[in-house]
Short mmCIF file of C-alpha atoms in Angstrom, two decimals:
data_model
loop_
_atom_site.label_atom_id
_atom_site.label_comp_id
_atom_site.label_asym_id
_atom_site.label_seq_id
_atom_site.Cartn_x
_atom_site.Cartn_y
_atom_site.Cartn_z
CA UNK O 1 160.86 140.71 146.57
CA UNK O 2 165.07 141.78 147.89
CA UNK O 3 163.44 141.94 151.22
CA UNK O 4 161.57 138.71 151.58
CA UNK O 5 164.08 137.15 150.33
CA UNK O 6 166.70 137.87 153.24
CA UNK O 7 163.38 137.84 155.51
CA UNK O 8 163.17 133.74 154.27
CA UNK O 9 167.08 133.58 154.44
CA UNK O 10 167.45 134.59 158.24
CA UNK O 11 164.36 132.69 159.39
CA UNK O 12 165.97 129.45 157.60
CA UNK O 13 168.88 130.25 159.18
CA UNK O 14 167.41 131.08 163.23
CA UNK O 15 165.19 127.91 162.76
CA UNK O 16 168.36 125.72 161.63
CA UNK O 17 170.31 126.95 164.70
CA UNK O 18 167.68 126.69 167.22
CA UNK O 19 165.55 123.36 166.49
CA UNK O 20 164.18 121.09 168.75
CA UNK O 21 167.47 119.30 170.84
CA UNK O 22 165.87 115.83 169.54
CA UNK O 23 166.43 117.09 165.95
CA UNK O 24 169.73 119.01 166.92
CA UNK O 25 171.20 115.62 167.79
CA UNK O 26 170.55 113.64 164.15
CA UNK O 27 172.10 117.03 162.47
CA UNK O 28 175.50 118.16 161.77
CA UNK O 29 176.65 121.24 163.99
CA UNK O 30 177.48 124.55 162.00
CA UNK O 31 180.56 125.96 162.83
CA UNK O 32 181.03 129.89 163.28
CA UNK O 33 182.50 129.41 159.30
CA UNK O 34 179.68 128.10 158.07
CA UNK O 35 177.80 130.17 159.16
CA UNK O 36 179.02 133.23 157.83
CA UNK O 37 179.75 131.54 154.32
CA UNK O 38 176.04 131.26 154.65
CA UNK O 39 175.43 135.04 155.13
CA UNK O 40 177.67 135.60 152.50
CA UNK O 41 176.54 133.67 149.79
CA UNK O 42 172.58 135.40 150.81
CA UNK O 43 174.20 138.56 150.55
CA UNK O 44 175.33 138.16 146.97
CA UNK O 45 172.26 136.84 145.82
CA UNK O 46 170.61 139.65 147.07
CA UNK O 47 173.07 141.91 145.46
CA UNK O 48 172.50 139.59 142.05
CA UNK O 49 168.46 140.08 142.31
CA UNK O 50 169.13 143.82 142.81
CA UNK O 51 170.98 144.54 140.03
CA UNK O 52 168.66 142.10 137.80
CA UNK O 53 166.33 144.65 138.88
CA UNK O 54 167.76 147.85 138.16
CA UNK O 55 168.95 146.60 134.47
CA UNK O 56 165.15 145.15 133.49
CA UNK O 57 163.37 148.44 131.53
CA UNK O 58 160.22 149.05 133.07
CA UNK O 59 157.26 148.51 129.75
CA UNK O 60 154.47 150.31 130.57
CA UNK O 61 151.50 147.87 129.61
CA UNK O 62 150.33 147.68 126.04
CA UNK O 63 147.30 150.33 124.84
CA UNK O 64 144.97 148.46 122.59
CA UNK O 65 145.42 149.47 118.99
CA UNK O 66 142.36 150.18 116.88
CA UNK O 67 141.73 147.53 114.50
CA UNK O 68 143.09 149.42 110.85
CA UNK O 69 140.54 149.59 108.41
CA UNK O 70 141.05 147.96 105.07
CA UNK O 71 141.41 150.37 102.06
CA UNK O 72 138.28 150.19 99.73
CA UNK O 73 138.74 150.47 96.39
CA UNK O 74 136.06 152.44 94.52
CA UNK O 75 135.08 150.54 91.42
CA UNK O 76 135.00 154.13 89.56
CA UNK O 77 136.16 157.24 90.14
CA UNK O 78 134.01 159.97 92.23
CA UNK O 79 133.35 161.55 89.37
CA UNK O 80 131.83 158.16 87.25
CA UNK O 81 130.45 157.16 90.11
CA UNK O 82 126.47 157.17 88.57
CA UNK O 83 123.42 155.06 89.31
CA UNK O 84 123.29 154.82 84.70
CA UNK O 85 124.58 156.50 81.56
CA UNK O 86 126.69 155.99 79.39
CA UNK O 87 130.50 156.86 79.45
CA UNK O 88 132.06 159.35 76.66
CA UNK O 89 135.59 159.98 75.62
CA UNK O 90 136.97 161.74 78.67
CA UNK O 91 135.44 159.57 81.43
CA UNK O 92 137.15 156.44 79.23
CA UNK O 93 140.44 158.52 79.49
CA UNK O 94 140.02 159.18 82.86
CA UNK O 95 139.47 155.58 83.22
CA UNK O 96 142.33 154.28 81.58
CA UNK O 97 144.41 157.12 83.48
CA UNK O 98 142.88 156.56 87.10
CA UNK O 99 145.54 154.85 89.95
CA UNK O 100 145.59 153.97 93.15
CA UNK O 101 148.02 155.30 95.97
CA UNK O 102 151.01 152.44 94.38
CA UNK O 103 150.76 153.92 91.64
CA UNK O 104 149.33 151.20 89.61
CA UNK O 105 145.41 150.83 87.67
CA UNK O 106 143.64 149.74 90.98
CA UNK O 107 140.05 148.56 89.26
CA UNK O 108 141.44 147.56 85.78
CA UNK O 109 141.03 144.42 85.97
CA UNK O 110 137.69 144.17 87.94
CA UNK O 111 136.22 146.92 85.41
CA UNK O 112 137.00 145.08 81.81
CA UNK O 113 135.52 142.17 83.97
CA UNK O 114 132.35 143.69 84.42
CA UNK O 115 132.35 145.36 81.11
CA UNK O 116 132.29 142.33 79.18
CA UNK O 117 129.62 140.80 81.68
CA UNK O 118 127.23 143.91 81.38
CA UNK O 119 128.12 143.15 77.69
CA UNK O 120 127.31 139.57 77.50
CA UNK O 121 124.06 140.15 79.10
CA UNK O 122 122.93 143.38 77.32
CA UNK O 123 123.52 141.21 74.02
CA UNK O 124 121.79 138.35 75.57
CA UNK O 125 118.89 140.60 76.41
CA UNK O 126 118.28 142.61 73.17
CA UNK O 127 118.29 138.67 71.57
CA UNK O 128 115.88 137.95 73.68
CA UNK O 129 113.89 140.99 73.42
CA UNK O 130 114.41 140.50 69.77
CA UNK O 131 112.79 137.00 69.66
CA UNK O 132 110.16 137.65 71.59
CA UNK O 133 108.83 140.44 69.64
CA UNK O 134 109.20 138.35 66.70
CA UNK O 135 106.78 136.37 67.64
CA UNK O 136 104.13 139.25 68.14
CA UNK O 137 101.99 141.63 66.05
CA UNK O 138 101.80 144.86 66.50
CA UNK O 139 100.09 148.64 65.54
CA UNK O 140 101.61 152.06 65.93
CA UNK O 141 99.40 154.82 65.04
CA UNK O 142 101.18 157.98 63.54
CA UNK O 143 100.13 160.78 62.53
CA UNK O 144 100.96 164.65 61.43
CA UNK O 145 99.59 168.06 61.46
CA UNK O 146 100.75 170.99 58.71
CA UNK O 147 99.34 174.61 58.82
CA UNK O 148 100.28 177.00 56.42
CA UNK O 149 98.97 180.90 55.82
CA UNK O 150 99.89 183.32 53.21
CA UNK O 151 99.64 186.63 53.19
CA UNK O 152 99.89 188.72 49.67
CA UNK O 153 99.98 192.20 49.18
CA UNK O 154 97.40 193.70 46.99
CA UNK O 155 100.04 196.34 45.63
CA UNK O 156 102.48 193.90 43.86
CA UNK O 157 102.16 193.38 40.37
CA UNK O 158 104.85 191.30 40.14
CA UNK O 159 102.78 188.05 42.17
CA UNK O 160 100.30 188.80 40.33
CA UNK O 161 101.89 188.31 36.89
CA UNK O 162 103.83 185.47 38.17
CA UNK O 163 100.27 183.83 39.53
CA UNK O 164 98.29 184.63 36.45
CA UNK O 165 100.32 186.31 33.47
CA UNK O 166 97.01 186.13 30.96
CA UNK O 167 95.01 188.11 33.50
CA UNK O 168 97.00 189.47 36.08
CA UNK O 169 95.92 189.78 39.75
CA UNK O 170 96.39 189.79 43.35
CA UNK O 171 96.18 186.40 44.33
CA UNK O 172 93.83 185.61 47.70
CA UNK O 173 95.06 184.95 51.28
CA UNK O 174 94.84 181.79 52.60
CA UNK O 175 95.06 179.55 55.39
CA UNK O 176 94.87 175.92 54.74
CA UNK O 177 96.30 172.45 56.02
CA UNK O 178 99.22 171.27 53.95
CA UNK O 179 99.45 168.08 55.32
CA UNK O 180 96.52 166.46 57.84
CA UNK O 181 97.62 162.64 58.05
CA UNK O 182 96.88 159.42 60.00
CA UNK O 183 99.01 155.90 59.59
CA UNK O 184 99.30 152.35 60.92
CA UNK O 185 102.69 151.12 61.22
CA UNK O 186 104.03 147.58 63.26
CA UNK O 187 105.45 144.28 62.67
CA UNK O 188 103.87 141.39 62.13
CA UNK O 189 104.89 137.80 63.09
CA UNK O 190 108.46 137.04 62.38
CA UNK O 191 109.46 139.45 60.26
CA UNK O 192 106.97 140.93 58.41
CA UNK O 193 106.48 145.00 58.17
CA UNK O 194 103.49 147.10 57.34
CA UNK O 195 102.61 151.06 56.53
CA UNK O 196 99.61 152.23 55.62
CA UNK O 197 98.95 156.51 55.69
CA UNK O 198 96.59 158.74 54.29
CA UNK O 199 96.32 162.18 53.87
CA UNK O 200 93.65 164.34 54.58
CA UNK O 201 94.80 167.68 53.68
CA UNK O 202 92.21 167.93 50.54
CA UNK O 203 88.56 166.73 52.77
CA UNK O 204 87.18 166.03 49.24
CA UNK O 205 89.68 163.82 47.45
CA UNK O 206 91.61 161.71 50.27
CA UNK O 207 95.11 160.41 48.55
CA UNK O 208 97.37 157.32 49.43
CA UNK O 209 100.88 157.71 50.98
CA UNK O 210 102.75 154.51 52.35
CA UNK O 211 100.50 151.64 51.40
CA UNK O 212 103.10 148.66 51.60
CA UNK O 213 103.73 145.17 53.00
CA UNK O 214 107.69 144.05 53.59
CA UNK O 215 110.04 141.75 55.12
CA UNK O 216 113.17 142.02 56.97
CA UNK O 217 116.43 140.27 57.01
CA UNK O 218 116.23 138.27 54.18
CA UNK O 219 119.14 136.91 52.94
CA UNK O 220 119.75 138.68 49.52
CA UNK O 221 117.47 141.82 49.41
CA UNK O 222 117.90 142.39 53.13
CA UNK O 223 114.10 144.33 53.43
CA UNK O 224 112.02 143.55 50.66
CA UNK O 225 109.09 146.17 50.25
CA UNK O 226 106.06 145.90 48.12
CA UNK O 227 103.21 148.49 47.53
CA UNK O 228 102.99 152.20 47.21
CA UNK O 229 106.39 153.70 48.66
CA UNK O 230 108.86 156.12 47.40
CA UNK O 231 111.47 156.34 44.89
CA UNK O 232 114.91 156.48 45.64
CA UNK O 233 115.32 159.63 43.91
CA UNK O 234 117.55 162.39 46.12
CA UNK O 235 117.91 162.30 49.83
CA UNK O 236 115.40 164.83 50.48
CA UNK O 237 112.27 163.45 49.11
CA UNK O 238 113.08 159.92 51.32
CA UNK O 239 113.22 162.22 54.99
CA UNK O 240 110.29 162.28 56.02
CA UNK O 241 108.36 166.07 56.05
CA UNK O 242 108.05 165.48 59.69
CA UNK O 243 112.24 166.18 59.74
CA UNK O 244 113.07 168.79 56.76
CA UNK O 245 113.28 172.38 57.84
CA UNK O 246 111.02 174.25 56.16
CA UNK O 247 106.97 173.42 54.87
CA UNK O 248 107.87 173.15 51.69
CA UNK O 249 110.58 170.88 49.76
CA UNK O 250 112.88 172.51 46.85
CA UNK O 251 111.38 173.39 43.30
CA UNK O 252 113.63 171.15 41.63
CA UNK O 253 112.68 167.82 43.94
CA UNK O 254 108.76 168.30 43.63
CA UNK O 255 109.54 169.32 39.39
CA UNK O 256 111.09 165.42 38.83
CA UNK O 257 110.02 163.43 41.26
CA UNK O 258 106.45 164.88 42.45
CA UNK O 259 104.86 163.24 45.69
CA UNK O 260 107.65 160.25 45.37
CA UNK O 261 105.86 157.64 45.63
CA UNK O 262 105.28 155.07 42.88
CA UNK O 263 103.16 151.73 43.75
CA UNK O 264 106.10 149.23 42.88
CA UNK O 265 108.82 146.03 44.70
CA UNK O 266 112.06 147.76 45.91
CA UNK O 267 115.07 146.22 48.08
CA UNK O 268 116.61 148.21 50.57
CA UNK O 269 120.02 147.40 52.03
CA UNK O 270 123.34 148.43 54.59
CA UNK O 271 126.72 147.60 54.69
CA UNK O 272 127.86 145.77 57.70
CA UNK O 273 129.47 148.64 59.03
CA UNK O 274 126.57 150.63 58.07
CA UNK O 275 129.34 153.66 56.23
CA UNK O 276 126.81 152.35 53.19
CA UNK O 277 123.17 152.14 52.03
CA UNK O 278 121.35 151.20 48.40
CA UNK O 279 117.92 151.02 47.05
CA UNK O 280 117.05 149.28 43.65
CA UNK O 281 113.57 148.45 42.37
CA UNK O 282 111.36 148.60 39.71
CA UNK O 283 108.00 150.92 39.70
CA UNK O 284 104.85 151.89 38.04
CA UNK O 285 105.26 155.41 36.65
CA UNK O 286 101.69 156.79 36.90
CA UNK O 287 100.85 158.13 40.40
CA UNK O 288 97.92 156.26 41.62
CA UNK O 289 97.73 158.35 45.12
CA UNK O 290 94.18 159.49 43.56
CA UNK O 291 92.78 156.62 41.73
CA UNK O 292 94.88 153.64 43.12
CA UNK O 293 95.10 151.91 40.26
CA UNK O 294 97.04 152.23 37.05
CA UNK O 295 94.69 151.28 33.42
CA UNK O 296 96.76 150.67 30.24
CA UNK O 297 98.30 147.94 27.94
CA UNK O 298 102.35 149.77 27.71
CA UNK O 299 103.37 148.76 30.78
CA UNK O 300 105.06 151.99 31.89
CA UNK O 301 107.65 151.72 34.95
CA UNK O 302 110.86 152.63 35.55
CA UNK O 303 114.20 150.97 37.29
CA UNK O 304 115.34 153.30 40.14
CA UNK O 305 118.81 152.94 42.06
CA UNK O 306 120.41 155.00 44.30
CA UNK O 307 123.80 154.40 46.29
CA UNK O 308 125.03 156.89 49.48
CA UNK O 309 127.47 157.01 51.77
CA UNK O 310 129.46 158.76 54.51
CA UNK O 311 132.92 157.93 54.05
CA UNK O 312 134.26 160.38 56.61
CA UNK O 313 132.29 160.56 60.11
CA UNK O 314 133.56 162.53 62.78
CA UNK O 315 133.24 160.45 65.99
CA UNK O 316 134.55 162.60 68.77
CA UNK O 317 131.88 165.38 67.92
CA UNK O 318 129.45 162.85 67.65
CA UNK O 319 128.54 163.34 64.25
CA UNK O 320 128.65 167.09 64.06
CA UNK O 321 131.27 166.78 61.10
CA UNK O 322 130.52 164.14 58.16
CA UNK O 323 130.75 163.70 54.41
CA UNK O 324 128.08 162.45 52.47
CA UNK O 325 127.77 160.82 49.29
CA UNK O 326 124.60 159.51 47.00
CA UNK O 327 123.85 159.07 43.81
CA UNK O 328 121.16 157.88 41.86
CA UNK O 329 119.67 157.53 38.46
CA UNK O 330 116.38 156.14 37.02
CA UNK O 331 115.53 154.21 33.78
CA UNK O 332 111.76 154.81 32.60
CA UNK O 333 109.77 153.26 29.48
CA UNK O 334 106.24 155.56 28.82
CA UNK O 335 105.22 154.10 26.03
CA UNK O 336 101.92 153.66 24.43
CA UNK O 337 99.40 155.30 22.35
CA UNK O 338 96.37 157.00 24.15
CA UNK O 339 93.06 156.53 23.29
CA UNK O 340 89.58 158.29 24.46
CA UNK O 341 89.32 155.31 26.78
CA UNK O 342 93.29 154.81 27.86
CA UNK O 343 94.14 158.05 27.93
CA UNK O 344 96.88 157.74 30.17
CA UNK O 345 98.82 155.15 28.23
CA UNK O 346 101.69 157.17 27.28
CA UNK O 347 102.67 159.88 30.45
CA UNK O 348 106.25 161.39 31.20
CA UNK O 349 105.55 164.63 32.80
CA UNK O 350 107.93 166.87 34.69
CA UNK O 351 106.22 170.09 36.69
CA UNK O 352 106.19 171.93 39.54
CA UNK O 353 104.20 174.73 41.09
CA UNK O 354 105.22 177.80 43.59
CA UNK O 355 105.83 177.13 47.08
CA UNK O 356 103.25 179.60 48.33
CA UNK O 357 100.38 177.45 46.25
CA UNK O 358 99.02 180.49 45.48
CA UNK O 359 97.03 179.21 42.52
CA UNK O 360 96.98 176.49 39.92
CA UNK O 361 99.64 177.36 37.73
CA UNK O 362 102.93 175.40 37.22
CA UNK O 363 106.16 177.15 37.19
CA UNK O 364 107.73 174.40 35.04
#
């Protein structure tokens, strides 16, 4: 650029000096002093341009920079990213302590919003399912098979004496159905429930087990059942034999509440936090499992009630430790005078048998 300016200046100067005569006549003549001053100014301009070029920093052409990636904050820590499933206590603790690089809870607000939305959605779905279920009648078929087998030693006089003290004889080995049940249960439109179950362990004499109708969500009674049902005497009988550890219940349970079920009307309820539960009702004393009815004028009945609760429950271990308390009572009226036609007008009997069911003898 410097050479270009210098050349242009010289050409301009020569053009001025060697103009055509016609033009020179019109212009003022340039003296040698003026020419020298012009050359000095040209050299100074050239020098200034050179200084500016030397002082100007040489900057390389800008290189294209990659677009910065946006940092994505995970909704949950890696160990909590799963398709389904709940969060246990350790996961909840991890969520509360999980922070991003800046040290602040990065997703706490979003997580809370998602949890609230999911809770609302879940509650609405449950309400919808409950409403739809109340409009339909359902039926569930239930069944149970318990097989019992015993082998008695023929050289044990003690067993023979217990089985038949008058004429000690060793009991025979046996293999039998302890329980052989078939039942139906379900819901009826709105808030009604039903259950019907029979036991065929004795093929010649089937027995009635549960046979009742009921209503849920009542304003005072909560749940009300009418029919053949369990009396609330002891937790062991209230539990189904499907969930007991052993095939037979304890002797004392069978002695004071044989077969447990009686014809009656009873109410069931629980506290709001489900810590306490209660049952109470009025029942016939006679067991109608075989003859399906009661005959008599005395009106033998009993009032039964039970209160139970779990005041302490270890939430941390998921219920591995808990305290369960319960109390039950019964007031009965076995009055009446038996006769030849109504021998069951006065009936109050407590009895039990060996768990091996080795014979008809009763131990109590």
